[in-house]
Short mmCIF file of C-alpha atoms in Angstrom, two decimals:
data_model
loop_
_atom_site.label_atom_id
_atom_site.label_comp_id
_atom_site.label_asym_id
_atom_site.label_seq_id
_atom_site.Cartn_x
_atom_site.Cartn_y
_atom_site.Cartn_z
CA MET A 10 26.03 -38.23 24.48
CA PRO A 11 25.61 -34.85 23.66
CA GLU A 12 23.33 -32.40 25.43
CA ASP A 13 21.51 -30.62 23.11
CA LEU A 14 18.49 -32.44 21.23
CA HIS A 15 19.45 -31.47 17.69
CA SER A 16 22.88 -33.32 18.04
CA ARG A 17 21.37 -36.51 19.90
CA ILE A 18 18.87 -36.67 16.79
CA ALA A 19 21.60 -36.85 14.18
CA LEU A 20 23.36 -39.85 16.40
CA LYS A 21 20.36 -41.49 16.91
CA LEU A 22 19.10 -41.30 13.14
CA GLU A 23 22.90 -42.64 11.85
CA ALA A 24 22.49 -45.15 14.04
CA VAL A 25 19.44 -46.72 12.80
CA GLY A 26 20.67 -46.25 9.27
CA PRO A 27 19.12 -46.45 5.57
CA SER A 28 15.85 -48.59 4.37
CA VAL A 29 14.35 -47.98 7.60
CA SER A 30 11.20 -46.09 8.67
CA ILE A 31 11.08 -44.18 11.70
CA GLY A 32 8.25 -42.87 13.75
CA LEU A 33 9.90 -39.95 15.70
CA GLU A 34 7.82 -38.96 18.58
CA ILE A 35 8.50 -35.39 19.43
CA LYS A 36 7.29 -32.78 21.73
CA ILE A 37 5.37 -29.62 20.54
CA GLU A 38 8.53 -27.77 22.43
CA SER A 39 11.25 -29.23 20.88
CA TYR A 40 9.74 -29.01 17.62
CA PHE A 41 12.21 -26.41 16.01
CA ASP A 42 15.03 -28.51 17.81
CA VAL A 43 14.16 -31.61 15.84
CA VAL A 44 13.86 -30.31 12.60
CA ARG A 45 17.26 -28.50 13.18
CA GLY A 46 18.70 -32.15 13.94
CA ILE A 47 17.12 -33.69 10.89
CA ILE A 48 18.20 -31.28 8.44
CA ASP A 49 21.24 -29.73 9.52
CA ASP A 50 22.87 -32.08 12.14
CA PHE A 51 21.99 -35.42 10.27
CA ALA A 52 21.39 -34.47 6.54
CA SER A 53 23.29 -31.71 5.67
CA LYS A 54 26.52 -32.70 7.66
CA ARG A 55 26.26 -36.17 5.99
CA ARG A 56 26.20 -34.27 2.54
CA MET A 57 22.65 -35.96 2.07
CA ASN A 58 19.66 -34.45 0.48
CA CYS A 59 16.31 -33.56 2.26
CA ILE A 60 12.86 -33.73 1.41
CA TYR A 61 10.80 -31.68 3.48
CA ILE A 62 7.08 -32.60 3.35
CA THR A 63 5.04 -30.23 5.42
CA SER A 64 1.73 -30.21 6.41
CA SER A 65 1.61 -28.39 9.68
CA VAL A 66 4.09 -25.37 8.87
CA PRO A 67 4.29 -23.33 5.70
CA SER A 68 7.71 -24.07 4.00
CA ALA A 69 8.34 -20.03 4.14
CA THR A 70 8.36 -19.92 7.88
CA LEU A 71 10.39 -23.15 8.48
CA ASN A 72 12.77 -21.40 5.85
CA SER A 73 13.11 -18.63 7.85
CA ALA A 74 13.87 -20.62 11.19
CA LEU A 75 16.29 -22.67 9.60
CA GLU A 76 17.97 -19.44 8.50
CA ALA A 77 17.79 -17.80 11.89
CA LEU A 78 19.36 -21.02 13.41
CA GLU A 79 22.27 -20.52 10.63
CA ALA A 80 21.37 -24.11 9.48
CA ASN A 81 23.09 -25.33 6.06
CA THR A 82 19.76 -25.90 3.65
CA GLU A 83 21.78 -26.35 0.62
CA GLY A 84 20.23 -29.84 -0.44
CA LEU A 85 16.72 -29.06 1.28
CA ARG A 86 13.92 -29.40 -0.82
CA PHE A 87 10.18 -28.53 0.29
CA ILE A 88 6.88 -30.23 -0.64
CA ASP A 89 4.70 -27.68 1.22
CA CYS A 90 0.95 -28.75 1.15
CA VAL A 91 -0.29 -26.08 3.64
CA SER A 92 0.75 -22.88 2.20
CA HIS A 93 -2.14 -23.03 -0.52
CA THR A 94 -4.93 -24.30 2.04
CA MET A 95 -4.10 -20.92 3.81
CA MET A 96 -4.95 -18.59 0.84
CA GLY A 97 -2.27 -16.20 1.12
CA ALA A 98 0.46 -15.03 -1.01
CA ILE A 99 2.62 -17.92 -2.23
CA HIS A 100 6.31 -17.42 -2.58
CA ARG A 101 7.62 -19.32 -5.67
CA VAL A 102 11.42 -20.53 -4.69
CA ASP A 103 13.30 -22.79 -6.52
CA ASN A 104 13.93 -25.27 -3.65
CA THR A 105 10.15 -25.67 -3.09
CA VAL A 106 7.00 -27.43 -4.45
CA PHE A 107 3.44 -26.70 -3.88
CA VAL A 108 0.63 -29.40 -3.26
CA GLU A 109 -2.69 -27.73 -2.63
CA ASN A 110 -3.66 -29.85 0.43
CA PRO A 111 -2.55 -32.44 2.50
CA SER A 112 -5.11 -34.68 1.02
CA MET A 113 -3.72 -35.10 -2.34
CA LEU A 114 -1.52 -37.92 -1.12
CA GLU A 115 -0.59 -39.14 -4.66
CA ASN A 116 0.50 -35.89 -5.46
CA ILE A 117 2.79 -35.52 -2.44
CA ILE A 118 3.90 -39.16 -3.59
CA LEU A 119 4.84 -37.91 -7.29
CA LYS A 120 6.74 -34.83 -5.82
CA VAL A 121 8.87 -36.97 -4.00
CA GLU A 122 9.58 -39.20 -6.69
CA TYR A 123 10.36 -35.77 -9.05
CA PHE A 124 12.71 -34.89 -6.18
CA LEU A 125 14.43 -38.20 -5.63
CA ARG A 126 14.68 -38.35 -9.78
CA LEU A 127 16.57 -34.89 -9.81
CA ALA A 128 18.63 -35.80 -6.96
CA GLY A 129 19.89 -38.83 -8.81
CA ASP A 130 22.09 -41.66 -6.79
CA LYS A 131 22.25 -38.74 -3.79
CA LYS A 132 21.33 -40.11 -0.50
CA THR A 133 18.04 -38.77 0.61
CA VAL A 134 16.38 -37.98 3.92
CA VAL A 135 12.41 -37.37 3.74
CA VAL A 136 10.63 -35.85 6.56
CA PHE A 137 6.92 -36.30 6.86
CA ASP A 138 5.99 -33.23 9.19
CA SER A 139 3.39 -34.35 10.42
CA ALA A 140 1.46 -37.64 11.03
CA ASN A 141 -0.70 -35.42 13.21
CA SER A 142 -1.74 -32.90 10.43
CA PHE A 143 -1.90 -35.57 7.89
CA ALA A 144 -4.58 -37.27 10.19
CA ILE A 145 -6.60 -34.40 10.35
CA HIS A 146 -7.06 -34.02 6.70
CA ASN A 147 -7.09 -37.91 5.83
CA ASP A 148 -9.11 -40.95 6.37
CA PRO A 149 -7.38 -43.44 8.19
CA LYS A 150 -7.33 -45.74 6.11
CA MET A 151 -6.24 -44.02 3.05
CA LEU A 152 -3.37 -42.29 4.99
CA SER A 153 -2.55 -45.92 5.98
CA GLU A 154 -2.24 -47.30 2.39
CA PHE A 155 -0.29 -43.80 1.47
CA PHE A 156 2.46 -44.34 4.35
CA THR A 157 2.86 -48.44 3.47
CA ILE A 158 3.14 -46.95 -0.42
CA ILE A 159 5.42 -44.55 -0.14
CA LEU A 160 7.53 -45.64 2.99
CA ASN A 161 8.11 -49.17 1.19
CA SER A 162 9.01 -47.05 -1.71
CA LEU A 163 11.68 -45.19 0.23
CA LYS A 164 13.20 -47.94 1.79
CA ALA A 165 13.57 -49.71 -1.39
CA ARG A 166 15.72 -46.83 -2.61
CA GLU A 167 17.92 -46.72 0.57
CA ALA A 168 16.56 -43.40 1.64
CA TYR A 169 15.81 -42.23 5.36
CA PRO A 170 12.15 -41.69 5.92
CA VAL A 171 11.16 -40.02 9.19
CA VAL A 172 7.61 -39.53 10.24
CA LEU A 173 7.07 -36.63 12.76
CA MET A 174 4.52 -37.55 15.24
CA ILE A 175 3.34 -35.74 18.50
CA PRO A 176 1.89 -38.87 20.34
CA ASP A 177 -0.08 -37.34 23.03
CA GLN A 178 -2.31 -35.52 20.40
CA LEU A 179 -2.59 -39.01 18.09
CA ARG A 180 -5.93 -40.61 17.98
CA VAL A 181 -5.47 -44.37 18.93
CA GLU A 182 -6.21 -45.72 15.60
CA VAL A 183 -3.49 -43.23 13.65
CA LYS A 184 -0.73 -44.35 16.54
CA GLU A 185 -1.89 -48.19 15.76
CA MET A 186 -1.63 -47.57 12.21
CA LEU A 187 2.02 -45.55 12.65
CA GLY A 188 3.02 -48.52 14.58
CA MET A 189 2.40 -50.81 11.66
CA VAL A 190 4.05 -48.72 8.89
CA CYS A 191 6.94 -47.89 10.27
CA ASP A 192 10.05 -50.11 11.34
CA VAL A 193 10.72 -48.18 14.39
CA ILE A 194 8.83 -46.01 16.81
CA MET A 195 11.47 -43.63 18.43
CA PRO A 196 10.51 -41.67 21.52
CA ILE A 197 13.33 -38.60 21.15
CA ASP A 198 12.25 -36.60 24.39
CA GLU A 199 12.76 -39.41 26.73
CA GLU A 200 16.64 -39.39 26.12
CA ARG A 201 16.61 -36.16 28.34
CA GLN A 202 15.53 -38.04 31.34
CA PRO A 203 18.26 -38.68 33.90
CA MET B 3 -1.18 -74.06 -20.87
CA ALA B 4 0.33 -73.01 -24.32
CA MET B 5 1.54 -68.82 -23.68
CA ALA B 6 1.46 -66.38 -26.23
CA ARG B 7 4.72 -65.25 -27.96
CA GLU B 8 6.12 -62.04 -26.18
CA ARG B 9 6.18 -59.24 -28.52
CA GLU B 10 9.27 -56.96 -29.44
CA LYS B 11 8.79 -54.06 -27.62
CA CYS B 12 9.02 -50.28 -28.13
CA VAL B 13 10.47 -49.11 -24.76
CA THR B 14 8.68 -45.74 -24.35
CA GLY B 15 11.51 -44.58 -21.81
CA ILE B 16 8.40 -43.37 -19.28
CA GLU B 17 9.18 -45.71 -16.43
CA GLY B 18 5.47 -45.67 -14.95
CA LEU B 19 3.83 -46.28 -18.30
CA ASP B 20 6.85 -49.06 -19.34
CA ASN B 21 5.51 -50.78 -15.80
CA ILE B 22 2.22 -50.62 -16.96
CA LEU B 23 2.85 -52.26 -19.95
CA GLY B 24 4.98 -54.94 -19.37
CA GLY B 25 8.16 -53.37 -20.51
CA GLY B 26 6.64 -51.19 -23.55
CA ILE B 27 4.01 -50.65 -26.41
CA PRO B 28 4.68 -53.66 -28.84
CA THR B 29 6.45 -52.60 -31.83
CA ASN B 30 4.31 -51.59 -34.88
CA ASN B 31 1.20 -51.07 -32.37
CA ILE B 32 -0.92 -48.00 -33.24
CA VAL B 33 -2.06 -46.55 -29.96
CA LEU B 34 -4.69 -43.96 -29.07
CA VAL B 35 -4.11 -41.44 -26.59
CA ALA B 36 -7.22 -40.14 -25.43
CA GLY B 37 -8.76 -37.66 -23.20
CA SER B 38 -10.21 -34.29 -22.68
CA ASP B 39 -8.37 -30.65 -22.55
CA GLY B 40 -5.54 -30.52 -19.96
CA THR B 41 -5.06 -34.51 -19.52
CA GLY B 42 -1.45 -34.60 -20.44
CA LYS B 43 -1.85 -35.94 -23.83
CA THR B 44 0.53 -33.82 -25.75
CA THR B 45 3.06 -34.19 -23.19
CA LEU B 46 2.96 -37.81 -22.98
CA ALA B 47 3.21 -37.93 -26.41
CA PHE B 48 6.39 -35.50 -26.45
CA GLU B 49 8.04 -37.36 -24.06
CA PHE B 50 7.62 -40.85 -26.25
CA LEU B 51 9.65 -39.17 -28.59
CA VAL B 52 12.00 -37.38 -26.55
CA ARG B 53 12.62 -40.49 -24.76
CA GLY B 54 13.20 -42.02 -28.03
CA ALA B 55 15.48 -39.58 -29.51
CA VAL B 56 17.87 -40.02 -26.32
CA SER B 57 17.44 -43.77 -26.65
CA GLY B 58 18.66 -43.37 -30.57
CA GLU B 59 15.36 -43.63 -31.95
CA ASN B 60 14.18 -41.11 -34.12
CA GLY B 61 11.08 -39.61 -34.25
CA VAL B 62 8.51 -37.67 -36.08
CA LEU B 63 5.89 -35.48 -34.54
CA ILE B 64 2.93 -34.27 -37.00
CA THR B 65 1.21 -31.56 -35.27
CA THR B 66 -2.32 -30.94 -36.79
CA VAL B 67 -3.45 -28.39 -34.40
CA GLU B 68 -0.88 -26.04 -33.18
CA SER B 69 2.47 -24.32 -34.41
CA LYS B 70 5.76 -25.70 -33.88
CA SER B 71 6.73 -23.00 -31.23
CA LYS B 72 3.60 -23.17 -29.48
CA LEU B 73 3.58 -26.77 -29.17
CA LEU B 74 7.09 -26.37 -27.61
CA ALA B 75 6.23 -23.40 -25.33
CA ASN B 76 3.48 -25.26 -23.78
CA ILE B 77 5.37 -28.79 -22.79
CA PRO B 78 7.02 -28.81 -19.36
CA SER B 79 10.64 -28.40 -19.96
CA LEU B 80 12.24 -31.53 -19.98
CA VAL B 81 15.56 -32.03 -18.17
CA PHE B 82 16.21 -34.50 -20.40
CA TYR B 83 15.10 -32.40 -23.76
CA ASP B 84 17.80 -30.45 -25.67
CA GLU B 85 16.83 -28.57 -28.75
CA LYS B 86 19.81 -29.88 -30.42
CA MET B 87 17.64 -33.06 -31.10
CA LEU B 88 15.49 -30.99 -33.55
CA GLY B 89 15.68 -31.50 -37.20
CA LYS B 90 18.17 -34.82 -36.15
CA GLN B 91 16.61 -37.15 -33.63
CA LEU B 92 13.46 -35.51 -33.47
CA SER B 93 11.50 -33.89 -36.55
CA ILE B 94 8.24 -31.58 -35.72
CA VAL B 95 6.16 -30.87 -38.79
CA THR B 96 2.67 -29.21 -39.12
CA LEU B 97 0.19 -30.94 -41.38
CA LYS B 98 0.49 -28.20 -43.57
CA GLU B 99 4.29 -28.38 -44.09
CA MET B 100 4.23 -32.31 -44.46
CA ILE B 101 1.64 -32.22 -47.53
CA ASP B 102 4.08 -29.88 -49.26
CA GLY B 103 2.31 -26.59 -48.37
CA THR B 104 -1.17 -27.25 -49.49
CA ASP B 105 -3.28 -25.60 -47.87
CA LYS B 106 -6.50 -27.89 -47.75
CA PRO B 107 -5.22 -31.25 -48.77
CA PHE B 108 -8.16 -32.92 -48.37
CA GLY B 109 -11.26 -30.69 -48.53
CA LYS B 110 -13.22 -33.93 -48.80
CA ALA B 111 -12.18 -37.17 -46.66
CA ASP B 112 -12.31 -40.04 -48.69
CA GLU B 113 -9.90 -42.92 -49.58
CA PRO B 114 -7.76 -40.73 -52.25
CA ALA B 115 -7.29 -38.12 -49.67
CA MET B 116 -6.32 -40.76 -47.16
CA ASP B 117 -3.85 -42.38 -49.41
CA LYS B 118 -2.35 -38.93 -49.55
CA ILE B 119 -1.60 -38.35 -46.33
CA ILE B 120 -0.14 -42.04 -45.52
CA ALA B 121 2.08 -41.48 -48.14
CA SER B 122 3.16 -38.04 -47.10
CA ILE B 123 3.62 -39.48 -43.38
CA GLU B 124 5.56 -42.32 -45.25
CA LYS B 125 8.05 -40.21 -47.27
CA LEU B 126 8.70 -38.03 -43.66
CA ALA B 127 8.93 -41.15 -41.53
CA THR B 128 11.57 -42.85 -44.20
CA GLY B 129 13.34 -39.54 -44.33
CA ALA B 130 13.78 -39.25 -40.98
CA LYS B 131 14.56 -43.00 -40.62
CA ALA B 132 11.69 -42.51 -37.61
CA LYS B 133 11.11 -45.65 -35.31
CA ARG B 134 8.31 -43.53 -33.54
CA LEU B 135 5.38 -41.26 -34.95
CA VAL B 136 3.10 -38.99 -33.11
CA ILE B 137 0.22 -37.60 -34.64
CA ASP B 138 -1.43 -34.72 -32.61
CA SER B 139 -4.21 -34.63 -33.05
CA ILE B 140 -6.05 -37.28 -35.35
CA ASP B 141 -9.00 -35.78 -34.86
CA THR B 142 -7.98 -33.37 -37.69
CA ILE B 143 -7.35 -36.29 -39.87
CA LEU B 144 -10.29 -38.15 -39.00
CA PRO B 145 -12.50 -35.70 -38.28
CA ASP B 146 -16.07 -38.04 -38.45
CA GLU B 147 -16.16 -40.59 -35.48
CA LYS B 148 -19.32 -42.27 -37.37
CA GLU B 149 -17.20 -42.89 -40.40
CA ASP B 150 -16.11 -46.20 -39.43
CA ARG B 151 -15.08 -47.14 -42.69
CA LEU B 152 -12.69 -44.44 -43.71
CA ASN B 153 -11.23 -44.48 -40.28
CA THR B 154 -10.41 -47.99 -40.43
CA TYR B 155 -9.17 -47.57 -43.99
CA PHE B 156 -6.76 -44.91 -42.96
CA LEU B 157 -5.44 -46.98 -39.67
CA THR B 158 -5.34 -50.32 -41.67
CA ALA B 159 -3.03 -48.26 -44.37
CA LEU B 160 -0.85 -46.44 -41.58
CA SER B 161 -0.54 -50.22 -39.75
CA GLU B 162 0.87 -51.70 -42.93
CA MET B 163 3.31 -48.48 -43.13
CA LEU B 164 4.23 -48.97 -39.52
CA HIS B 165 4.98 -52.68 -40.04
CA LYS B 166 7.17 -51.78 -42.96
CA HIS B 167 9.33 -49.57 -41.30
CA GLY B 168 9.57 -51.37 -37.91
CA SER B 169 7.90 -48.21 -36.39
CA THR B 170 5.36 -47.71 -33.41
CA ALA B 171 2.52 -44.86 -33.48
CA ILE B 172 0.99 -42.74 -31.09
CA LEU B 173 -2.15 -41.17 -32.31
CA VAL B 174 -3.55 -38.16 -29.97
CA SER B 175 -7.40 -37.50 -29.88
CA LYS B 176 -9.71 -35.50 -27.56
CA ALA B 177 -12.82 -37.02 -29.36
CA ALA B 178 -11.98 -40.77 -29.67
CA THR B 179 -12.89 -43.12 -26.94
CA ALA B 180 -12.41 -46.42 -25.78
CA GLU B 181 -15.83 -47.41 -27.05
CA SER B 182 -15.76 -45.26 -30.13
CA GLY B 183 -15.04 -46.81 -33.71
CA ILE B 184 -11.37 -45.42 -33.74
CA GLY B 185 -11.11 -46.97 -30.44
CA SER B 186 -12.26 -50.30 -31.67
CA VAL B 187 -9.38 -50.12 -34.59
CA VAL B 188 -6.51 -49.11 -32.86
CA ASP B 189 -3.87 -51.64 -31.36
CA GLY B 190 -4.16 -49.63 -27.98
CA ILE B 191 -5.65 -47.15 -25.91
CA ILE B 192 -4.14 -45.14 -23.15
CA GLN B 193 -6.84 -43.15 -21.86
CA MET B 194 -6.30 -39.88 -19.86
CA SER B 195 -8.58 -38.33 -17.41
CA ASN B 196 -9.59 -36.16 -14.80
CA LEU B 197 -10.51 -37.51 -11.43
CA GLU B 198 -12.33 -35.34 -8.97
CA ARG B 199 -11.99 -36.30 -5.48
CA LYS B 200 -13.68 -34.09 -2.81
CA GLY B 201 -13.12 -31.22 -4.78
CA ASP B 202 -9.37 -32.07 -5.96
CA LEU B 203 -8.55 -32.81 -9.45
CA LEU B 204 -6.23 -35.65 -10.17
CA ARG B 205 -4.85 -36.54 -13.21
CA THR B 206 -5.09 -40.39 -14.41
CA MET B 207 -3.95 -42.91 -16.73
CA GLN B 208 -5.46 -46.12 -17.54
CA VAL B 209 -4.71 -48.83 -20.30
CA PRO B 210 -7.79 -50.81 -21.25
CA LYS B 211 -6.32 -52.25 -24.21
CA MET B 212 -2.60 -52.94 -25.36
CA LYS B 213 -2.74 -55.67 -28.17
CA GLY B 214 0.35 -57.86 -27.86
CA THR B 215 1.47 -57.45 -24.16
CA ALA B 216 -0.07 -58.48 -20.90
CA HIS B 217 -0.52 -55.21 -19.33
CA SER B 218 -2.36 -53.39 -16.03
CA ARG B 219 -5.86 -52.28 -16.47
CA ALA B 220 -5.83 -50.37 -13.06
CA LYS B 221 -5.93 -46.77 -13.03
CA TYR B 222 -2.85 -44.47 -12.08
CA VAL B 223 -2.49 -40.95 -10.99
CA ILE B 224 0.29 -38.72 -12.78
CA ASP B 225 1.71 -35.43 -12.80
CA LEU B 226 3.59 -33.67 -15.69
CA THR B 227 6.93 -32.23 -14.49
CA SER B 228 10.68 -31.66 -15.79
CA ALA B 229 11.98 -35.15 -15.00
CA GLY B 230 8.70 -36.60 -17.50
CA VAL B 231 5.46 -37.96 -16.81
CA LEU B 232 5.82 -39.44 -13.17
CA VAL B 233 2.97 -42.32 -12.17
CA THR B 234 2.08 -43.50 -8.90
CA THR B 235 -1.05 -45.98 -8.03
CA LEU B 236 -4.10 -44.56 -7.07
CA LEU B 237 -4.86 -44.75 -3.49
CA LYS B 238 -8.41 -46.54 -2.62
CA GLY B 239 -8.31 -46.52 1.19
CA GLY B 240 -8.75 -49.89 1.62
CA ILE B 241 -12.32 -49.94 -0.14
#
């Protein structure tokens, strides 16, 4: 097993395979390693597309961070649900669509569908960043319905759905809900323990 | 129990709508696409024609409000639309062009004026071998919702003409509703709306009526994209 976290994440995701919804338990300090692992080590190196739905960090920030890490972002598409809420200047870029706020869950489903249609038959990883920030903006029942619909739809299309979650900061009811809607809950950082 | 015989369908090609309609619009139906400004009526109707053109069914769009260039400029650029379709599989004409340049063809909306319009539509549809017809908007032709007799006269004549040619029509309207006179005469209604939820505005679509097919009557959320009109279920949060 490789030492670095981003490589380990890619191997773990590959072992699980497509059509399985994964709840990826992460720690805040390993956030960028996890993002790099999914986008660069897993999706890019296996020539897959990646749809990254962010409700926590603006897409421009993630783009800059990935650039600094020299990650390949060719097949990366962002659904940015946070930049509009910050009321700052929105930098329109080709690989990004914006949703006004993370509570417009139907619009997020439709934007995912949009990118999947443009991608055609190409395999796709779909990342939800993160369950914590979605839970801040949405009622748990609504969020449960959202994840049930979109994760089932992605599984039916042989995609790789990954929901990022920071378990220590999740309300119990949201944690239980994720346990129900995800097929696998994967605690990544435990891998570091001897 | 006896089951109703399934009618032949005009597959719109708009995947979400075809799912709602159980496969498509029953052929020869006149469908009212109703809704206020900005709800996606014109985009939906245009995609109906472009999808038809792609699948080998010619279409005619009669625009009664906007010019051709303005209409095309305001519609999202569909990835499956090709300008080369224009004048071949897809014809776009203004109302004025359709009736041979006469500026005010039906100053008075009466039966002879309606006959003249129907004759012009038939000539146009026959020439284009159209299986799909869109009138955007019907409010210009049938300006008075209270003129039930005249509206029925026009729609009956249009229905006969469509039946003769095996065509299916969409009539776009801002004024008509499911409860209005026109709404009660047409074969189907696709209601486009804006739904406000906690300050957010969602575009929605609902089919309260469609003769000749078993269909969903639920409300759906839509998005207008370059990949076409996309449709998803309206989340209710377990309520």
